[in-house]
mmCIF file of C-alpha atoms in Angstrom:
data_model
loop_
_atom_site.group_PDB
_atom_site.id
_atom_site.type_symbol
_atom_site.label_atom_id
_atom_site.label_comp_id
_atom_site.label_asym_id
_atom_site.label_seq_id
_atom_site.Cartn_x
_atom_site.Cartn_y
_atom_site.Cartn_z
ATOM 1 C CA LYS A 17 8.074 -31.305 -10.142
ATOM 2 C CA VAL A 18 6.280 -28.858 -7.855
ATOM 3 C CA VAL A 19 8.969 -27.055 -5.851
ATOM 4 C CA ASP A 20 12.598 -26.153 -6.500
ATOM 5 C CA ARG A 21 14.711 -28.711 -4.637
ATOM 6 C CA ASP A 22 17.511 -26.162 -4.237
ATOM 7 C CA MET A 23 15.119 -23.888 -2.353
ATOM 8 C CA THR A 24 13.670 -26.555 -0.050
ATOM 9 C CA GLU A 25 14.661 -28.413 3.069
ATOM 10 C CA THR A 26 13.426 -31.885 3.979
ATOM 11 C CA ARG A 27 12.833 -32.599 7.659
ATOM 12 C CA MET A 28 11.845 -35.931 9.197
ATOM 13 C CA GLN A 29 9.425 -36.037 12.126
ATOM 14 C CA SER A 30 11.750 -38.537 13.775
ATOM 15 C CA GLU A 31 14.071 -35.585 14.512
ATOM 16 C CA TRP A 32 11.686 -34.339 17.188
ATOM 17 C CA PHE A 33 9.447 -37.313 17.919
ATOM 18 C CA SER A 34 12.102 -40.018 18.367
ATOM 19 C CA PRO A 35 13.343 -38.403 21.608
ATOM 20 C CA PHE A 36 9.784 -37.413 22.622
ATOM 21 C CA SER A 37 9.208 -38.732 26.148
ATOM 22 C CA LEU A 38 6.067 -39.378 28.188
ATOM 23 C CA THR A 39 6.808 -36.087 29.937
ATOM 24 C CA ASP A 40 6.737 -34.333 26.572
ATOM 25 C CA VAL A 41 3.437 -36.021 25.695
ATOM 26 C CA ILE A 42 1.863 -34.918 28.975
ATOM 27 C CA ARG A 43 3.216 -31.386 28.569
ATOM 28 C CA LEU A 44 1.773 -31.197 25.041
ATOM 29 C CA THR A 45 -1.633 -32.649 25.943
ATOM 30 C CA SER A 46 -1.962 -30.345 28.950
ATOM 31 C CA ARG A 47 -2.076 -27.301 26.652
ATOM 32 C CA PHE A 48 -5.454 -28.228 25.141
ATOM 33 C CA THR A 49 -8.777 -29.471 26.449
ATOM 34 C CA VAL A 50 -10.950 -32.322 25.240
ATOM 35 C CA ALA A 51 -13.676 -29.737 24.565
ATOM 36 C CA GLN A 52 -11.327 -27.891 22.171
ATOM 37 C CA LEU A 53 -10.598 -31.090 20.259
ATOM 38 C CA LEU A 54 -14.257 -32.112 20.142
ATOM 39 C CA ALA A 55 -15.006 -28.772 18.481
ATOM 40 C CA ARG A 56 -13.454 -30.161 15.291
ATOM 41 C CA ASP A 57 -16.286 -30.828 12.849
ATOM 42 C CA ASP A 58 -15.763 -34.546 12.332
ATOM 43 C CA PHE A 59 -15.144 -35.211 16.040
ATOM 44 C CA SER A 60 -18.196 -33.151 16.981
ATOM 45 C CA ARG A 61 -20.468 -35.055 14.587
ATOM 46 C CA ARG A 62 -19.199 -38.432 15.735
ATOM 47 C CA TYR A 63 -19.456 -37.488 19.416
ATOM 48 C CA LYS A 64 -23.064 -36.324 19.000
ATOM 49 C CA ALA A 65 -23.867 -39.548 17.133
ATOM 50 C CA ASN A 66 -22.315 -41.629 19.946
ATOM 51 C CA GLN A 67 -19.711 -42.993 17.532
ATOM 52 C CA PRO A 68 -16.349 -44.006 18.988
ATOM 53 C CA ILE A 69 -13.353 -41.657 18.844
ATOM 54 C CA ALA A 70 -10.005 -43.223 19.700
ATOM 55 C CA ILE A 71 -7.536 -41.365 21.926
ATOM 56 C CA THR A 72 -4.996 -41.676 19.106
ATOM 57 C CA GLU A 73 -7.339 -39.684 16.839
ATOM 58 C CA LEU A 74 -7.409 -36.886 19.411
ATOM 59 C CA MET A 75 -3.620 -36.986 19.569
ATOM 60 C CA TYR A 76 -3.136 -36.554 15.819
ATOM 61 C CA PRO A 77 -4.035 -32.827 15.687
ATOM 62 C CA LEU A 78 -1.737 -32.176 18.659
ATOM 63 C CA LEU A 79 1.181 -33.972 17.033
ATOM 64 C CA GLN A 80 0.618 -32.144 13.752
ATOM 65 C CA ALA A 81 0.492 -28.872 15.676
ATOM 66 C CA TYR A 82 3.823 -29.768 17.271
ATOM 67 C CA ASP A 83 5.319 -30.229 13.788
ATOM 68 C CA SER A 84 4.679 -26.514 13.202
ATOM 69 C CA VAL A 85 6.523 -25.704 16.427
ATOM 70 C CA ALA A 86 9.437 -28.024 15.652
ATOM 71 C CA VAL A 87 10.102 -26.523 12.211
ATOM 72 C CA GLU A 88 9.143 -22.992 13.346
ATOM 73 C CA ALA A 89 6.757 -22.788 10.397
ATOM 74 C CA ASP A 90 5.915 -19.382 8.986
ATOM 75 C CA VAL A 91 3.321 -20.778 6.573
ATOM 76 C CA GLU A 92 1.479 -24.077 6.388
ATOM 77 C CA PHE A 93 -0.583 -25.260 3.446
ATOM 78 C CA GLY A 94 -3.406 -27.737 3.793
ATOM 79 C CA GLY A 95 -6.784 -28.772 2.524
ATOM 80 C CA THR A 96 -10.072 -27.677 4.045
ATOM 81 C CA ASP A 97 -10.105 -30.989 5.926
ATOM 82 C CA GLN A 98 -6.949 -29.842 7.762
ATOM 83 C CA ARG A 99 -8.246 -26.417 8.858
ATOM 84 C CA PHE A 100 -8.602 -27.381 12.533
ATOM 85 C CA ASN A 101 -5.140 -28.957 12.662
ATOM 86 C CA LEU A 102 -3.459 -25.979 10.977
ATOM 87 C CA LEU A 103 -5.102 -23.534 13.347
ATOM 88 C CA LEU A 104 -4.148 -25.707 16.328
ATOM 89 C CA GLY A 105 -0.517 -25.466 15.182
ATOM 90 C CA ARG A 106 -0.864 -21.695 15.041
ATOM 91 C CA GLU A 107 -2.313 -21.652 18.567
ATOM 92 C CA LEU A 108 0.435 -23.885 19.958
ATOM 93 C CA GLN A 109 3.128 -21.683 18.418
ATOM 94 C CA ALA A 110 1.655 -18.621 20.131
ATOM 95 C CA MET A 111 1.526 -20.488 23.461
ATOM 96 C CA ILE A 112 5.242 -21.194 23.396
ATOM 97 C CA GLY A 113 6.262 -17.756 22.164
ATOM 98 C CA GLN A 114 6.710 -18.394 18.455
ATOM 99 C CA ARG A 115 5.189 -16.138 15.835
ATOM 100 C CA PRO A 116 1.993 -17.944 14.725
ATOM 101 C CA GLN A 117 2.129 -19.384 11.229
ATOM 102 C CA HIS A 118 -0.075 -18.209 8.398
ATOM 103 C CA CYS A 119 -2.451 -20.904 7.160
ATOM 104 C CA PHE A 120 -3.230 -21.322 3.474
ATOM 105 C CA ILE A 121 -6.306 -23.514 3.275
ATOM 106 C CA MET A 122 -7.173 -24.936 -0.111
ATOM 107 C CA PRO A 123 -10.369 -26.605 -1.332
ATOM 108 C CA LEU A 124 -10.170 -30.353 -1.834
ATOM 109 C CA LEU A 125 -10.336 -31.797 -5.330
ATOM 110 C CA VAL A 126 -12.817 -34.550 -6.023
ATOM 111 C CA GLY A 127 -10.974 -37.548 -7.438
ATOM 112 C CA THR A 128 -11.398 -39.255 -10.784
ATOM 113 C CA ASP A 129 -14.328 -41.257 -9.365
ATOM 114 C CA GLY A 130 -16.314 -38.013 -9.181
ATOM 115 C CA VAL A 131 -17.368 -38.738 -5.600
ATOM 116 C CA GLN A 132 -14.626 -38.755 -2.982
ATOM 117 C CA LYS A 133 -11.673 -36.443 -2.446
ATOM 118 C CA MET A 134 -8.645 -37.278 -4.554
ATOM 119 C CA SER A 135 -6.574 -39.837 -2.695
ATOM 120 C CA LYS A 136 -3.862 -42.302 -3.580
ATOM 121 C CA SER A 137 -5.290 -44.782 -1.088
ATOM 122 C CA LEU A 138 -8.675 -44.620 -2.850
ATOM 123 C CA GLY A 139 -7.049 -45.034 -6.255
ATOM 124 C CA ASN A 140 -8.942 -42.036 -7.654
ATOM 125 C CA TYR A 141 -5.948 -39.804 -8.241
ATOM 126 C CA ILE A 142 -3.862 -38.353 -11.042
ATOM 127 C CA GLY A 143 -0.249 -38.762 -9.953
ATOM 128 C CA PHE A 144 2.640 -36.363 -10.505
ATOM 129 C CA GLU A 145 4.671 -39.343 -11.671
ATOM 130 C CA ASP A 146 2.011 -40.743 -14.012
ATOM 131 C CA SER A 147 3.179 -41.130 -17.612
ATOM 132 C CA PRO A 148 1.938 -38.449 -20.011
ATOM 133 C CA ASN A 149 -0.540 -40.940 -21.518
ATOM 134 C CA ASP A 150 -1.906 -42.003 -18.111
ATOM 135 C CA MET A 151 -2.152 -38.404 -16.925
ATOM 136 C CA TYR A 152 -3.965 -37.396 -20.097
ATOM 137 C CA GLY A 153 -6.278 -40.423 -19.980
ATOM 138 C CA LYS A 154 -7.196 -39.991 -16.316
ATOM 139 C CA THR A 155 -7.943 -36.314 -16.927
ATOM 140 C CA MET A 156 -10.193 -37.194 -19.844
ATOM 141 C CA SER A 157 -12.122 -39.591 -17.575
ATOM 142 C CA LEU A 158 -13.178 -36.741 -15.263
ATOM 143 C CA GLN A 159 -16.831 -35.831 -15.032
ATOM 144 C CA ASP A 160 -17.745 -32.541 -16.713
ATOM 145 C CA LEU A 161 -18.508 -30.932 -13.333
ATOM 146 C CA GLN A 162 -14.857 -31.333 -12.393
ATOM 147 C CA ILE A 163 -13.460 -29.373 -15.336
ATOM 148 C CA ILE A 164 -13.682 -25.904 -13.764
ATOM 149 C CA PRO A 165 -12.288 -26.848 -10.320
ATOM 150 C CA TYR A 166 -9.360 -28.658 -11.956
ATOM 151 C CA LEU A 167 -8.632 -25.736 -14.273
ATOM 152 C CA GLU A 168 -8.887 -23.304 -11.364
ATOM 153 C CA TYR A 169 -6.808 -25.196 -8.809
ATOM 154 C CA LEU A 170 -4.254 -26.970 -11.006
ATOM 155 C CA THR A 171 -3.449 -24.701 -13.927
ATOM 156 C CA ASP A 172 -2.349 -21.165 -14.705
ATOM 157 C CA VAL A 173 -5.298 -20.454 -17.009
ATOM 158 C CA PRO A 174 -6.011 -16.723 -16.455
ATOM 159 C CA ILE A 175 -9.084 -15.879 -14.355
ATOM 160 C CA ASP A 176 -10.783 -13.973 -17.192
ATOM 161 C CA GLU A 177 -10.376 -16.939 -19.523
ATOM 162 C CA LEU A 178 -11.544 -19.320 -16.802
ATOM 163 C CA ASN A 179 -14.679 -17.206 -16.357
ATOM 164 C CA ASP A 180 -15.309 -17.313 -20.112
ATOM 165 C CA ILE A 181 -14.971 -21.107 -20.064
ATOM 166 C CA ARG A 182 -17.339 -21.320 -17.092
ATOM 167 C CA VAL A 183 -19.965 -19.228 -18.935
ATOM 168 C CA ALA A 184 -19.528 -21.213 -22.166
ATOM 169 C CA LEU A 185 -19.945 -24.534 -20.367
ATOM 170 C CA ALA A 186 -23.056 -23.296 -18.537
ATOM 171 C CA ALA A 187 -24.549 -22.017 -21.812
ATOM 172 C CA GLU A 188 -23.599 -25.293 -23.545
ATOM 173 C CA SER A 189 -21.963 -23.252 -26.299
ATOM 174 C CA VAL A 190 -18.811 -25.340 -26.127
ATOM 175 C CA ASN A 191 -18.284 -29.088 -26.068
ATOM 176 C CA PRO A 192 -16.993 -30.051 -22.583
ATOM 177 C CA MET A 193 -14.755 -32.637 -24.282
ATOM 178 C CA GLU A 194 -12.758 -29.825 -25.935
ATOM 179 C CA ILE A 195 -12.233 -28.053 -22.619
ATOM 180 C CA LYS A 196 -11.251 -31.338 -20.987
ATOM 181 C CA LYS A 197 -8.640 -31.865 -23.711
ATOM 182 C CA ARG A 198 -7.279 -28.407 -22.934
ATOM 183 C CA LEU A 199 -7.137 -29.305 -19.231
ATOM 184 C CA ALA A 200 -5.352 -32.582 -19.986
ATOM 185 C CA ARG A 201 -2.777 -30.782 -22.150
ATOM 186 C CA GLU A 202 -2.213 -28.166 -19.422
ATOM 187 C CA LEU A 203 -1.565 -30.844 -16.782
ATOM 188 C CA VAL A 204 0.728 -32.948 -18.958
ATOM 189 C CA SER A 205 2.679 -29.810 -19.941
ATOM 190 C CA GLN A 206 3.168 -28.850 -16.295
ATOM 191 C CA PHE A 207 4.349 -32.236 -15.083
ATOM 192 C CA HIS A 208 6.163 -33.375 -18.229
ATOM 193 C CA ASP A 209 6.535 -30.916 -21.105
ATOM 194 C CA ALA A 210 4.607 -29.269 -23.919
ATOM 195 C CA GLU A 211 5.828 -31.846 -26.425
ATOM 196 C CA ALA A 212 4.451 -34.706 -24.302
ATOM 197 C CA SER A 213 1.062 -32.990 -24.168
ATOM 198 C CA ARG A 214 0.848 -33.011 -27.965
ATOM 199 C CA SER A 215 1.714 -36.680 -28.453
#
């Protein structure tokens, strides 16, 4: 529903991590320092607050970086919470002689709870596979503050029109419910079809 399957390739991490040996782990970990890993915002905050950080948590960015090497990534997309990991992948690629990937870093969407980032595990998400009615209903449950980010990040509403909507909402010259209905129709149309968005 998001990418053309005929233009994509699916790779499993087991291809490169199943044969990964202790020697490979040591070789990978030797390329970075603890200080580099502690520079990551969340690690830095927790370290300064004397909160525990497991070794496995330090390994995660390294393993994600190795994914970029294994697939010889040209581009990697991720949320702002993945910035450090994406850049680490870029650095590791350069170290081993690959052309460093370009990183497209996207803002995170707040979930339907209006508080935390959208996440399936938190249950505050609108799923690609949701029925048209569920997708529409969940969208309508969003707080008004979420209308503009959702329109901006999830739809093809032109920038000029988006700016007009932003101004109208700020001036309270339009009912946010009407804009939310537009957003819900846009999402249902994208992931189902225009007919489903009208029913």
